[in-house]
Short mmCIF file of C-alpha atoms in Angstrom, two decimals:
data_model
loop_
_atom_site.label_atom_id
_atom_site.label_comp_id
_atom_site.label_asym_id
_atom_site.label_seq_id
_atom_site.Cartn_x
_atom_site.Cartn_y
_atom_site.Cartn_z
CA MET A 12 318.80 -3.41 198.24
CA SER A 13 317.87 -6.76 199.74
CA GLY A 14 315.37 -7.50 202.44
CA ARG A 15 318.21 -8.62 204.71
CA ILE A 16 319.93 -5.24 204.46
CA LEU A 17 316.64 -3.47 205.14
CA ARG A 18 315.99 -5.58 208.25
CA ILE A 19 319.47 -4.83 209.54
CA GLU A 20 318.91 -1.09 209.04
CA ILE A 21 315.58 -1.23 210.85
CA ARG A 22 317.24 -2.92 213.85
CA ARG A 23 320.38 -0.77 213.97
CA SER A 24 319.02 2.64 212.96
CA SER A 25 316.62 5.03 214.67
CA ALA A 26 313.76 3.58 212.65
CA LEU A 27 312.26 1.47 215.41
CA TRP A 28 312.43 4.38 217.84
CA LEU A 29 310.51 6.47 215.34
CA ALA A 30 307.81 3.82 214.94
CA LEU A 31 307.51 3.23 218.66
CA GLY A 32 307.53 6.95 219.40
CA ALA A 33 304.70 7.65 216.95
CA ALA A 34 302.62 4.72 218.16
CA LEU A 35 303.29 4.86 221.90
CA LEU A 36 303.17 8.65 222.15
CA GLY A 37 300.47 9.31 219.60
CA THR A 38 297.92 6.73 220.71
CA PRO A 39 297.72 7.92 224.35
CA LEU A 40 297.49 11.50 223.10
CA LEU A 41 294.53 10.48 220.96
CA TYR A 42 292.75 8.87 223.89
CA LEU A 43 293.29 11.92 226.07
CA ALA A 44 290.96 13.66 223.62
CA VAL A 45 288.59 10.72 223.01
CA ASP A 46 285.57 12.93 223.76
CA GLY A 47 286.40 14.87 220.63
CA TRP A 48 286.55 11.96 218.18
CA GLY A 49 285.23 8.77 219.80
CA GLY A 50 282.85 6.90 217.52
CA ARG A 51 283.42 9.17 214.49
CA TRP A 52 285.80 8.30 211.67
CA MET A 53 286.21 11.81 210.25
CA LEU A 54 287.09 13.33 213.60
CA LEU A 55 289.57 10.53 214.31
CA ALA A 56 291.44 11.39 211.12
CA LEU A 57 291.32 15.12 211.86
CA TRP A 58 292.50 14.71 215.45
CA GLN A 59 295.37 12.50 214.34
CA ARG A 60 296.41 15.09 211.79
CA GLU A 61 296.29 17.68 214.57
CA TYR A 62 298.86 15.72 216.58
CA LEU A 63 301.27 15.84 213.66
CA PHE A 64 302.51 19.13 215.08
CA ILE A 65 304.24 16.84 217.64
CA LEU A 66 304.94 13.77 215.47
CA TRP A 67 306.32 15.64 212.45
CA PRO A 68 309.04 17.49 214.43
CA MET A 69 309.90 14.17 216.06
CA ALA A 70 310.34 12.65 212.59
CA LEU A 71 312.51 15.61 211.56
CA GLY A 72 314.72 15.30 214.63
CA LEU A 73 315.18 11.52 214.43
CA GLY A 74 315.87 11.79 210.71
CA ALA A 75 318.60 14.34 211.37
CA TRP A 76 319.98 12.13 214.16
CA GLN A 77 320.09 9.12 211.84
CA ALA A 78 321.96 11.11 209.18
CA GLY A 79 324.80 11.70 211.65
CA ARG A 80 325.31 8.03 212.53
CA ASP A 81 328.57 7.62 210.60
CA ARG A 82 330.02 10.80 212.08
CA ARG A 83 329.13 9.79 215.64
CA SER A 84 330.72 6.34 215.14
CA ARG A 85 333.78 7.97 213.51
CA THR A 86 333.46 5.84 210.38
CA GLU A 87 332.46 8.63 208.02
CA GLU A 88 335.75 8.77 206.15
CA LEU A 89 336.06 4.97 206.03
CA VAL A 90 332.59 4.51 204.58
CA ALA A 91 333.06 7.37 202.11
CA ALA A 92 336.23 5.68 200.81
CA THR A 93 334.38 2.59 199.59
CA ALA A 94 333.80 2.12 195.88
CA ARG A 95 330.01 2.17 196.19
CA PRO A 96 328.25 5.44 195.34
CA ARG A 97 326.67 7.36 198.21
CA TRP A 98 323.09 6.66 197.21
CA GLN A 99 323.63 2.89 197.43
CA ARG A 100 325.14 3.21 200.90
CA VAL A 101 322.47 5.45 202.44
CA LEU A 102 319.30 4.38 200.63
CA PRO A 103 318.57 1.40 202.95
CA ALA A 104 318.63 3.67 206.01
CA ALA A 105 316.32 6.18 204.29
CA VAL A 106 313.85 3.46 203.31
CA ALA A 107 313.93 1.91 206.80
CA MET A 108 313.24 5.28 208.44
CA ALA A 109 310.40 6.07 206.06
CA LEU A 110 308.77 2.67 206.49
CA CYS A 111 308.90 2.86 210.27
CA GLY A 112 307.66 6.44 210.34
CA ALA A 113 304.68 5.42 208.21
CA ALA A 114 304.14 2.28 210.29
CA GLY A 115 304.11 4.26 213.53
CA TYR A 116 301.49 6.63 212.18
CA CYS A 117 299.39 3.72 210.93
CA LEU A 118 299.63 2.00 214.32
CA MET A 119 298.45 5.20 215.98
CA TYR A 120 295.48 5.27 213.58
CA ALA A 121 294.75 1.61 214.27
CA GLY A 122 294.71 2.33 218.00
CA GLY A 123 291.97 4.90 217.48
CA ALA A 124 290.18 2.92 214.80
CA ALA A 125 289.61 0.02 217.20
CA GLN A 126 287.45 2.31 219.33
CA VAL A 127 285.67 4.01 216.44
CA ALA A 128 284.83 0.76 214.65
CA ALA A 129 282.90 -0.45 217.70
CA TYR A 130 280.58 2.58 217.82
CA ALA A 131 280.59 4.43 214.50
CA SER A 132 277.55 4.40 212.22
CA TYR A 133 279.08 6.28 209.27
CA LEU A 134 282.40 5.84 207.45
CA PRO A 135 283.19 8.72 205.06
CA GLY A 136 285.75 7.78 202.45
CA GLN A 137 287.49 11.13 202.78
CA SER A 138 288.48 10.25 206.37
CA ILE A 139 290.73 7.47 205.05
CA VAL A 140 292.28 9.88 202.54
CA ILE A 141 293.00 12.40 205.30
CA ALA A 142 294.71 9.71 207.35
CA GLY A 143 296.72 8.62 204.31
CA VAL A 144 297.98 12.16 203.73
CA GLY A 145 299.19 12.11 207.33
CA VAL A 146 301.44 9.17 206.42
CA LEU A 147 303.03 11.32 203.71
CA TRP A 148 303.76 13.99 206.32
CA MET A 149 305.72 11.45 208.37
CA VAL A 150 307.70 10.19 205.35
CA SER A 151 308.54 13.68 204.12
CA GLY A 152 309.49 14.74 207.64
CA VAL A 153 311.91 11.83 208.07
CA TRP A 154 313.65 12.42 204.76
CA LEU A 155 313.77 16.19 205.22
CA GLY A 156 315.40 15.67 208.62
CA MET A 157 317.95 13.28 207.10
CA THR A 158 318.82 15.84 204.44
CA VAL A 159 319.32 18.56 207.03
CA GLY A 160 321.44 16.20 209.12
CA ALA A 161 323.61 15.38 206.11
CA LEU A 162 324.07 19.04 205.16
CA ALA A 163 324.79 20.22 208.72
CA PRO A 164 326.52 17.33 210.54
CA ALA A 165 326.66 18.89 214.00
CA ARG A 166 325.60 17.64 217.44
CA LEU A 167 322.93 20.33 217.78
CA THR A 168 321.42 19.71 214.35
CA PRO A 169 318.79 17.10 215.43
CA PRO A 170 317.29 19.13 218.33
CA VAL A 171 317.44 22.40 216.41
CA THR A 172 315.76 20.76 213.42
CA ALA A 173 312.97 19.40 215.63
CA VAL A 174 312.44 22.76 217.32
CA VAL A 175 312.34 24.62 214.02
CA GLY A 176 309.84 22.09 212.64
CA ALA A 177 307.62 22.45 215.70
CA THR A 178 307.79 26.23 215.45
CA VAL A 179 306.77 26.22 211.80
CA ALA A 180 303.86 23.88 212.51
CA LEU A 181 302.66 25.87 215.53
CA VAL A 182 302.90 29.24 213.75
CA ALA A 183 300.99 27.87 210.78
CA ILE A 184 298.34 26.32 213.07
CA THR A 185 297.71 29.72 214.66
CA ASP A 186 296.00 31.04 211.54
CA ARG A 187 295.08 27.89 209.66
CA GLY A 188 291.35 28.14 210.47
CA TYR A 189 290.71 31.35 208.57
CA ALA A 190 289.75 31.61 204.93
CA HIS A 191 291.77 34.79 204.30
CA VAL A 192 295.09 33.17 205.23
CA PRO A 193 297.39 32.68 202.20
CA LYS A 194 297.26 29.28 200.60
CA ALA A 195 300.91 28.62 201.42
CA VAL A 196 300.07 28.53 205.13
CA HIS A 197 297.68 25.65 204.49
CA LEU A 198 300.50 23.68 202.90
CA LEU A 199 303.00 24.37 205.69
CA THR A 200 300.99 22.99 208.59
CA PRO A 201 300.30 19.26 208.95
CA SER A 202 296.75 20.04 210.13
CA PRO A 203 295.43 22.92 208.02
CA PHE A 204 291.80 22.42 208.91
CA GLY A 205 289.98 23.99 211.88
CA PHE A 206 286.34 24.62 212.74
CA TRP A 207 285.68 20.91 213.12
CA GLY A 208 282.36 19.26 213.81
CA ASP A 209 280.49 16.02 213.38
CA PHE A 210 278.98 17.12 210.07
CA VAL A 211 281.99 18.27 208.07
CA THR A 212 284.30 16.86 205.47
CA VAL A 213 287.33 18.05 203.52
CA LEU A 214 287.16 18.68 199.79
CA GLY A 215 289.02 16.15 197.69
CA ARG A 216 290.92 19.01 196.03
CA VAL A 217 292.45 19.93 199.38
CA SER A 218 293.75 16.40 199.94
CA VAL A 219 295.01 16.21 196.35
CA ALA A 220 296.90 19.49 196.80
CA HIS A 221 298.49 18.25 200.02
CA THR A 222 299.42 14.95 198.37
CA VAL A 223 301.11 16.69 195.44
CA TRP A 224 303.03 18.98 197.76
CA LEU A 225 304.14 16.23 200.14
CA VAL A 226 305.22 13.87 197.35
CA GLY A 227 307.31 16.66 195.82
CA LEU A 228 308.77 17.55 199.21
CA ALA A 229 309.58 13.90 199.93
CA VAL A 230 311.27 13.44 196.53
CA SER A 231 313.38 16.56 197.04
CA ALA A 232 314.29 15.58 200.58
CA LEU A 233 315.28 12.04 199.59
CA ALA A 234 317.26 13.27 196.59
CA GLY A 235 319.04 15.82 198.77
CA PHE A 236 320.05 13.06 201.17
CA LEU A 237 321.17 10.62 198.49
CA CYS A 238 323.15 13.08 196.39
CA SER A 239 326.78 13.79 197.18
CA THR A 240 327.60 16.99 195.25
CA ARG A 241 326.46 20.57 195.77
CA THR A 242 325.12 20.77 192.20
CA THR A 243 322.90 17.72 192.49
CA ARG A 244 321.68 18.76 195.91
CA THR A 245 320.73 22.16 194.54
CA ALA A 246 318.86 20.52 191.67
CA ALA A 247 317.05 18.30 194.18
CA VAL A 248 315.05 21.33 195.32
CA LEU A 249 313.23 21.49 191.97
CA PRO A 250 310.61 18.74 192.64
CA ALA A 251 309.50 20.49 195.83
CA VAL A 252 309.25 23.86 194.07
CA ALA A 253 307.28 22.40 191.17
CA ALA A 254 305.00 20.49 193.55
CA ALA A 255 304.34 23.64 195.58
CA VAL A 256 303.34 25.56 192.44
CA VAL A 257 300.99 22.79 191.29
CA ALA A 258 299.54 22.31 194.79
CA LEU A 259 298.81 26.02 195.20
CA ALA A 260 297.00 25.96 191.86
CA ILE A 261 294.91 22.95 192.93
CA LEU A 262 294.13 24.23 196.42
CA PRO A 263 290.71 25.92 196.40
CA ALA A 264 290.33 29.51 197.46
CA GLY A 265 288.76 30.93 200.58
CA ARG A 266 286.57 28.94 202.91
CA GLN A 267 286.61 25.83 200.72
CA ARG A 268 290.08 25.10 202.11
CA LEU A 269 288.39 24.55 205.48
CA PRO A 270 286.02 21.72 206.35
CA VAL A 271 282.78 21.99 204.39
CA PRO A 272 279.36 20.53 205.28
CA ASP A 273 279.00 16.79 204.75
CA THR A 274 275.45 16.24 203.54
CA ALA A 275 275.76 12.45 203.83
CA ALA A 276 276.73 12.72 207.51
CA ALA A 277 273.75 15.01 208.16
CA ALA A 278 271.20 12.78 206.37
CA LEU A 279 268.40 11.69 208.67
CA VAL A 280 267.93 8.16 209.99
CA CYS A 281 264.41 7.72 211.40
CA ASP A 282 262.40 5.45 213.65
CA SER A 283 258.75 5.90 212.74
CA GLU A 284 257.34 2.62 214.04
CA PRO A 285 255.28 3.32 216.01
CA GLU A 286 254.62 6.96 215.24
CA PRO A 287 255.58 9.74 215.87
CA ALA A 288 258.80 9.76 213.87
CA VAL A 289 262.07 10.38 215.68
CA CYS A 290 265.06 11.11 213.45
CA VAL A 291 268.77 11.60 214.06
CA THR A 292 271.62 12.31 211.69
CA ARG A 293 273.47 9.43 210.08
CA VAL A 294 276.68 10.10 212.00
CA HIS A 295 274.68 10.00 215.27
CA ALA A 296 272.60 6.94 214.42
CA GLY A 297 273.89 5.22 217.54
CA ALA A 298 272.01 7.77 219.68
CA LEU A 299 268.60 7.03 218.14
CA THR A 300 267.71 4.46 220.80
CA ASP A 301 268.53 6.92 223.58
CA LEU A 302 266.55 9.76 222.01
CA ARG A 303 263.43 7.80 221.04
CA ASP A 304 261.61 7.60 224.39
CA PRO A 305 262.41 11.14 225.66
CA ALA A 306 261.42 12.53 222.25
CA ARG A 307 258.05 10.81 222.20
CA GLN A 308 257.40 11.85 225.79
CA ALA A 309 258.17 15.46 224.86
CA LEU A 310 255.85 15.33 221.85
CA ALA A 311 253.05 13.89 223.99
CA THR A 312 253.53 16.64 226.58
CA LEU A 313 253.44 19.41 223.97
CA SER A 314 250.39 17.90 222.28
CA ALA A 315 248.51 17.69 225.58
CA LYS A 316 249.24 21.24 226.69
CA LEU A 317 249.64 23.48 223.63
CA PRO A 318 247.79 24.03 220.35
CA GLN A 319 249.50 23.27 217.03
CA ALA A 320 252.11 21.11 218.71
CA PRO A 321 254.91 19.46 216.69
CA THR A 322 254.38 15.92 215.45
CA ALA A 323 257.98 14.71 214.89
CA VAL A 324 261.46 15.13 216.31
CA HIS A 325 264.45 15.73 214.03
CA GLU A 326 268.07 16.24 215.00
CA THR A 327 269.50 19.31 213.33
CA PRO A 328 273.17 19.49 212.30
CA GLU A 329 273.14 23.28 212.61
CA SER A 330 274.20 24.75 215.93
CA TRP A 331 271.92 27.61 216.96
CA TYR A 332 274.77 30.03 217.56
CA GLU A 333 276.42 29.42 214.17
CA VAL A 334 273.50 30.24 211.92
CA PRO A 335 271.65 33.53 211.35
CA PRO A 336 268.21 33.84 212.93
CA ALA A 337 265.63 32.02 210.83
CA PRO A 338 262.08 30.78 211.46
CA GLN A 339 261.88 27.25 212.81
CA PRO A 340 259.35 24.67 211.55
CA GLN A 341 256.20 24.50 213.62
CA ASP A 342 255.43 20.83 213.06
CA VAL A 343 258.94 19.49 213.75
CA LEU A 344 260.73 19.63 217.09
CA LEU A 345 264.42 20.27 216.40
CA VAL A 346 267.14 19.08 218.74
CA GLU A 347 270.92 19.09 218.85
CA LEU A 348 272.70 15.96 220.02
CA GLU A 349 276.18 15.20 221.25
CA LEU A 350 277.51 11.70 220.74
CA ALA A 351 279.11 10.00 223.72
CA PRO A 352 282.55 8.65 222.74
CA TRP A 353 281.67 5.16 223.99
CA GLY A 354 278.29 4.98 222.25
CA GLY A 355 274.85 6.56 222.51
CA ALA A 356 273.84 10.08 223.41
CA LYS A 357 276.00 12.01 225.84
CA ALA A 358 272.93 13.34 227.70
CA GLY A 359 270.71 11.13 229.86
CA PRO A 360 266.94 10.66 229.33
CA ASP A 361 265.88 13.42 231.76
CA GLU A 362 268.34 15.91 230.29
CA LEU A 363 267.18 15.06 226.77
CA ARG A 364 263.55 15.57 227.74
CA TRP A 365 264.30 18.96 229.28
CA ARG A 366 266.35 19.93 226.23
CA LEU A 367 263.44 19.01 223.96
CA LEU A 368 260.91 20.98 226.03
CA ASP A 369 263.20 23.97 226.55
CA GLY A 370 261.50 27.10 225.25
CA ALA A 371 258.26 25.16 224.76
CA GLY A 372 259.91 22.98 222.13
CA THR A 373 262.02 25.58 220.30
CA ARG A 374 265.70 26.18 219.75
CA PRO A 375 267.43 29.32 221.02
CA CYS A 376 267.95 32.06 218.46
CA ALA A 377 271.27 33.73 217.75
CA TYR A 378 270.04 37.31 218.17
CA THR A 379 270.88 37.20 221.90
CA LEU A 380 274.60 36.69 221.20
CA GLY A 381 276.54 39.72 222.39
CA ASN A 382 273.68 40.83 224.68
CA PRO A 383 274.11 39.09 228.06
CA ASP A 384 271.00 40.64 229.61
CA ALA A 385 268.72 39.58 226.75
CA ALA A 386 270.34 36.13 226.68
CA ARG A 387 269.73 35.60 230.39
CA ALA A 388 266.13 36.82 230.22
CA ASN A 389 265.41 34.44 227.38
CA ARG A 390 267.10 31.52 229.17
CA VAL A 391 264.97 32.15 232.24
CA ALA A 392 261.78 32.30 230.16
CA ARG A 393 262.66 29.15 228.23
CA LEU A 394 263.34 27.21 231.45
CA ALA A 395 260.12 28.46 233.01
CA ALA A 396 258.13 27.36 229.93
CA ALA A 397 259.68 23.88 230.14
CA ALA A 398 258.87 23.72 233.85
CA TRP A 399 255.25 24.63 233.08
CA LEU A 400 255.06 21.83 230.53
CA THR A 401 256.48 19.21 232.88
CA ASP A 402 254.80 20.49 236.06
CA GLY A 403 258.20 20.24 237.74
CA ALA A 404 260.91 22.57 238.96
CA PRO A 405 263.70 23.46 236.52
CA PRO A 406 266.93 21.47 236.79
CA ALA A 407 269.91 22.82 238.70
CA GLY A 408 271.76 25.59 236.95
CA PRO A 409 272.80 29.25 237.12
CA ASP A 410 269.32 30.55 236.17
CA ARG A 411 267.27 28.02 238.14
CA ASP A 412 266.09 30.38 240.89
CA ALA A 413 264.89 33.05 238.47
CA ALA A 414 263.17 30.43 236.31
CA LEU A 415 261.54 28.90 239.39
CA GLN A 416 260.09 32.29 240.41
CA THR A 417 258.84 32.92 236.86
CA TRP A 418 257.22 29.47 236.71
CA GLN A 419 255.52 29.97 240.06
CA ALA A 420 254.23 33.39 238.99
CA LEU A 421 252.92 31.86 235.79
CA GLY A 422 251.22 29.08 237.74
CA ALA A 423 249.25 31.63 239.77
CA LEU A 424 247.36 32.73 236.64
CA PRO A 425 244.17 31.13 235.30
CA ALA A 426 244.86 27.94 233.32
CA ALA A 427 243.76 29.44 230.00
CA GLU A 428 246.02 32.46 230.51
CA GLN A 429 248.96 30.22 231.32
CA ARG A 430 248.45 28.24 228.12
CA ASP A 431 248.09 31.38 226.01
CA ARG A 432 251.30 32.92 227.34
CA VAL A 433 253.37 29.77 226.81
CA ALA A 434 251.84 29.40 223.32
CA ALA A 435 252.77 33.04 222.60
CA LEU A 436 256.33 32.38 223.79
CA ARG A 437 256.57 29.35 221.50
CA LYS A 438 255.27 31.36 218.52
CA ALA A 439 257.80 34.15 219.10
CA ALA A 440 260.67 31.70 219.63
CA LEU A 441 259.80 29.83 216.42
CA ALA A 442 259.89 33.08 214.46
CA CYS A 443 263.32 34.00 215.91
CA THR A 444 262.37 37.66 216.07
CA GLU A 445 264.16 39.93 218.52
CA VAL A 446 261.76 39.86 221.44
CA ASN A 447 262.12 39.42 225.18
CA LEU A 448 260.56 36.03 225.94
CA LEU A 449 260.45 36.84 229.63
CA ASP A 450 258.17 39.80 228.89
CA ILE A 451 255.84 37.52 226.99
CA LEU A 452 255.51 35.15 229.95
CA ALA A 453 254.94 38.13 232.25
CA GLY A 454 252.27 39.59 229.94
CA ASP A 455 254.34 42.71 229.19
CA ASP A 456 254.91 42.00 225.49
CA GLY A 457 252.85 45.00 224.47
#
């Protein structure tokens, strides 16, 4: 197969439409969700894999359409009568379709990578592997569609193939985020991950298992398209079966199939000159400048108004509602950050300062989940404590009025009593014990 033949196939086949479809459809879809991945390499790769539930059926359908080209042009019998074997006649089209499918996916990745490269502070190697496995999904999808189109040369084959592919992907996606789902489900869906976050990665074994499976599927699909007899086409299934067996053996069990914590992404990057130290996670290093001043203002406020105040600010990768209640460190002020897709922290300086002083410098505890009344009472108390620290009314929100009344009632007490009650609230919130913080501020804690 010469380069000239390949260029002709790229121009005259559906290959260019596949490349343009993946790039021109996929890239805008990525940017519609830029808040979810902007500035983070791992999330870019995961979001792109998520959109394979659209791109993979498109590859299946266009592959099936390409396989029916000779029938649509009414040259099927003429071409079949030539002395050349079938595989020599159809291989250039298969290679052209695969190359353009892969190129379209890579162009989609490049469109997102241009944004991420400008703002990211951490490049995990596994993100590149995840993106590379997505290329294999496109290649296997194209060749599988071409095989189906060759076996069932009907007008409805391309749309039916695309719809069936989309259905399989969507059904598999429904349960892909649960550890108890059979391993086979994680091989059937292009995006078998779920429960994403800024501090996760995918085990190398998972990517290896997907690679083995997709290579076997691609080999079987290509062989099924190139072969001309029923016996050889039946034998072509064997690589996919063997690959599935090997991949299922490699794929880890249970929750390890899902994203696992990435300790490198959660490593702290600090600014301690001048003191006090303000630290953010490595993946959020771009937000350190935005956090520094509000953090030091919050530490100064706590030190001036409460005993045993914290002396440093650290971002925590753990979300308060995803971890069991546990005591929080007294000397470190923990904060959660969200990264803005176009750089820096998503929250402004005032919002960051209020977030740091919320609950007198503590994080919410998960024991209020499932108890709306307790959750609201604690939110009101935490806002009132922050208002006491700042000597200002709480920010606008659903619990502002109740927090304002609580803060005003607290302000009517002697100064020493006010300090003692807020200090008691901070102590209880640090311990994460099941108490009503509003009762503590009201002096009804028993």
